[in-house]
Backbone as a ProteinNet text record, in pm:
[ID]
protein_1_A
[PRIMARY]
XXXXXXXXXXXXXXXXXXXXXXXXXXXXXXXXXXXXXXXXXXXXXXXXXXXXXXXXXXXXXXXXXXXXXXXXXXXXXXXXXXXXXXXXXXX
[TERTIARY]
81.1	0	86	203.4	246.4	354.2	418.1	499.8	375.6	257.7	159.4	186.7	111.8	94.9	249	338.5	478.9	476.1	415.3	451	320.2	216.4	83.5	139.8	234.4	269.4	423.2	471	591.1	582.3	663.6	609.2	676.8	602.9	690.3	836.3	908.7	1023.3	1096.3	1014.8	1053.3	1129.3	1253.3	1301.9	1264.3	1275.5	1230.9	1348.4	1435.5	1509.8	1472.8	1500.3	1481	1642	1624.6	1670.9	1599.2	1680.3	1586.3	1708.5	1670.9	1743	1695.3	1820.4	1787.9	1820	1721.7	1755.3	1679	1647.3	1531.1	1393.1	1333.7	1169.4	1127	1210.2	1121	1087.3	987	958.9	1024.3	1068.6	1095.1	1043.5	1051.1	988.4	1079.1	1002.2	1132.6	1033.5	1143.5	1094.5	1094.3	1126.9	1149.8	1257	1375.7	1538.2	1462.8	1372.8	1350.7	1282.4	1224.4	1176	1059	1018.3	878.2	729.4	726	594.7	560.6	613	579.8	643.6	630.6	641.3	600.5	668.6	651.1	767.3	687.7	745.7	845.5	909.3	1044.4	1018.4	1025.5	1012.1	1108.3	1247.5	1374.2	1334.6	1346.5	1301.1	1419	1434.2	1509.1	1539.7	1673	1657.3	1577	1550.2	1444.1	1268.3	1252.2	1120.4	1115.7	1228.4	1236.8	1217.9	1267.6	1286.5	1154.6	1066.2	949.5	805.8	862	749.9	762.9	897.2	854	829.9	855.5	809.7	649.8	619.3	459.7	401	427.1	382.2	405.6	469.4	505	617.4	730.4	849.5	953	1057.3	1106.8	1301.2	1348	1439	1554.6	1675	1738.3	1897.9	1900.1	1988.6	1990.8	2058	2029.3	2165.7	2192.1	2335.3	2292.6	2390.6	2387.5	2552.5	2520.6	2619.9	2569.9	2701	2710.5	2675.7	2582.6	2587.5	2671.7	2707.2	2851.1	2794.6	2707.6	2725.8	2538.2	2565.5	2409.8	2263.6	2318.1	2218.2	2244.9	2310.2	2284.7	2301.3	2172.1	2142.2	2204	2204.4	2301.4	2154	2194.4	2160.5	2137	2006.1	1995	1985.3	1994.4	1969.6	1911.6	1820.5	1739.6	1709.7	1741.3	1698.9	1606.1	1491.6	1364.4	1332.4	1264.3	1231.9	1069	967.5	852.1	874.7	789.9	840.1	774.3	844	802.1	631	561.3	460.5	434.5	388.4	420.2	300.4	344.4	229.6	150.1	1.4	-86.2	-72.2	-104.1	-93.1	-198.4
-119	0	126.3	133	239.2	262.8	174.8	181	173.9	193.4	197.6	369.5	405.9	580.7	622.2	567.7	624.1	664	555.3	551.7	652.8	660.6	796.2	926.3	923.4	1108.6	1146.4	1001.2	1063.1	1023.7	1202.8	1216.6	1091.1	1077	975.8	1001.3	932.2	914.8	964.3	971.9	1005.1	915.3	908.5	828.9	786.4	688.6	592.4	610.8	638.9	563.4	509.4	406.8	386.5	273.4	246.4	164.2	102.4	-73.4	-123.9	-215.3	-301.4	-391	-509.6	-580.1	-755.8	-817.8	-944.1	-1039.5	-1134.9	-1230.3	-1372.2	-1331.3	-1243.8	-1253	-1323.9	-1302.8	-1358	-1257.6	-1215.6	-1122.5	-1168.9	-1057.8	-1035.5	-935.1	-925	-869	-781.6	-622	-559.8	-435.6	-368.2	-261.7	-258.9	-394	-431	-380.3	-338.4	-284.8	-109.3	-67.2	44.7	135	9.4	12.5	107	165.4	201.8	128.1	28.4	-32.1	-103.5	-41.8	-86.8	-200.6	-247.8	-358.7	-319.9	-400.7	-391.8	-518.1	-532.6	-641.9	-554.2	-583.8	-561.7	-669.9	-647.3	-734.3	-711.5	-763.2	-763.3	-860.9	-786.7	-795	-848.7	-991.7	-997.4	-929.5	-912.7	-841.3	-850.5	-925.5	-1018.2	-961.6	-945.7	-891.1	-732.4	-700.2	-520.1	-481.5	-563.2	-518	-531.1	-655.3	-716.7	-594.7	-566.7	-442.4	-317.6	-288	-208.2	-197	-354.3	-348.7	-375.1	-440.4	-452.2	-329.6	-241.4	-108.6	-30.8	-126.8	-23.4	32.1	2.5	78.6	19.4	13.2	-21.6	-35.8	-136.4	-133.5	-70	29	105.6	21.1	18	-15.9	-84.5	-207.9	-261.2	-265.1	-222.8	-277.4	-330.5	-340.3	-377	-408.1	-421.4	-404.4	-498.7	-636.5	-739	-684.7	-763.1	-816.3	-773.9	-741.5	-743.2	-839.5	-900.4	-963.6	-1093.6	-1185.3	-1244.7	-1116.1	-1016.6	-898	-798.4	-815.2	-685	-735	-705.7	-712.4	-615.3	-704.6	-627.7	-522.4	-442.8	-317.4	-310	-263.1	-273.6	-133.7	-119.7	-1.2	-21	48.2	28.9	171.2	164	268.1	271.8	275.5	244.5	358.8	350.8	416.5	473.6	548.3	547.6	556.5	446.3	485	615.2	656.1	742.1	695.6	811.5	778.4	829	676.9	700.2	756.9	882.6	903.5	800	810.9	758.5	713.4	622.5	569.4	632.8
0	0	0	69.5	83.4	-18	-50.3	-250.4	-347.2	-317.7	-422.2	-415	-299.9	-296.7	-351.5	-288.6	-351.1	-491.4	-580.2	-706.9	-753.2	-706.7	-708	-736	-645.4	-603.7	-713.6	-744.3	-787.4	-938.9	-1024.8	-1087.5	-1246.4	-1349.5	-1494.3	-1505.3	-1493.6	-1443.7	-1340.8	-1241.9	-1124.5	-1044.9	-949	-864.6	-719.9	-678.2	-545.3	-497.5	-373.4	-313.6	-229.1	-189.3	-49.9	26.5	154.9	224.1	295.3	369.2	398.2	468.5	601.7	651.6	629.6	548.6	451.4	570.3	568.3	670.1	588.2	696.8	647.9	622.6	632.9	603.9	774.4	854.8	1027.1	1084.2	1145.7	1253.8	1341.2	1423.5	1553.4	1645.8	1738.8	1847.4	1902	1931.3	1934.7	2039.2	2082.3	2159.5	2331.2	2382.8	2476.7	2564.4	2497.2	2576.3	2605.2	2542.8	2533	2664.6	2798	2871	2877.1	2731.5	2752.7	2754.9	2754.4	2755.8	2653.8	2555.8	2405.7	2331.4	2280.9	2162.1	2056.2	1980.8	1781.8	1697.2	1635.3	1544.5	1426.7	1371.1	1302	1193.5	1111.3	918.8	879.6	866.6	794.5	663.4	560	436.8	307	270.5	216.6	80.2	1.4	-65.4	-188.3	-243	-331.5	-330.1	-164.9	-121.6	-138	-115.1	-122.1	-290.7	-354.6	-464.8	-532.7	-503.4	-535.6	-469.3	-370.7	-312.8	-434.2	-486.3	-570.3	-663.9	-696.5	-878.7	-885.7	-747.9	-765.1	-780.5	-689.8	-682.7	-847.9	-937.9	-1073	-1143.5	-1024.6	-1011.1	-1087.9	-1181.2	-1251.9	-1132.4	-1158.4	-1054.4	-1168.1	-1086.9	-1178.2	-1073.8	-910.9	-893.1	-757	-743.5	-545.5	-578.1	-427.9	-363.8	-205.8	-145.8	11.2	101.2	213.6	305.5	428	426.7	433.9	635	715.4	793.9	910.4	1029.4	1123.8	1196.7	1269.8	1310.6	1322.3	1406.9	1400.7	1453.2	1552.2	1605.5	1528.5	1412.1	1359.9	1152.6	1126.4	1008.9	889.1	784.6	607	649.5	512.1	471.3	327.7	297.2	114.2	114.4	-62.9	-54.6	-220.9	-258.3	-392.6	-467.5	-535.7	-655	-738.1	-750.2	-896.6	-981.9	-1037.2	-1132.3	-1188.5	-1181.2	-1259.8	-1364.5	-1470.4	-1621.1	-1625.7	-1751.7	-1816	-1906.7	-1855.5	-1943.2	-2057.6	-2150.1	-2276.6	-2393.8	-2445.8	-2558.2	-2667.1	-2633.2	-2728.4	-2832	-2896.8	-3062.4	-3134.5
[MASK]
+++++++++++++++++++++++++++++++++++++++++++++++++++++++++++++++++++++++++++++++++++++++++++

């Protein structure tokens, strides 16, 4: 839903960046060290899925990279570039 509106507002060949932390596709549970009360789940998104959120949404992929992992508590790093096509004149 929300790479749908992305691709709404931005304009024929307009650019996406985004980032995103690649992991397995597991939730985890998070918010706990924070000692406010709260909880929230965390979606580490492999890179395959990041890229797939934006082409569903329309988005043409222009570039992924990423940054490997330091350790098992701390997750790689993507980073994605897309594209809105250009929209194309009538026949």
């Amino acid at each position: 839903m929300a790479f749908g509106e992305l691709y709404r507002v931005i304009k024929p060949g307009g650019y996406l960046v985004t980032a995103f932390k690649a992991g397995s596709s597991q939730v985890r549970r998070a918010g706990r060290s924070a000692n406010l009360g709260v909880e929230f789940d965390l979606y580490w998104q492999t890179p395959r899925e990041a890229e797939q959120t934006c082409t569903d949404a329309g988005f043409t992929t222009v570039f992924w990279g990423g940054v490997p992992a330091d350790g098992p508590d701390s997750p790689g790093q993507g980073f994605l570039l897309a594209q809105k096509p250009v929209a194309q004149a009538p026949r």
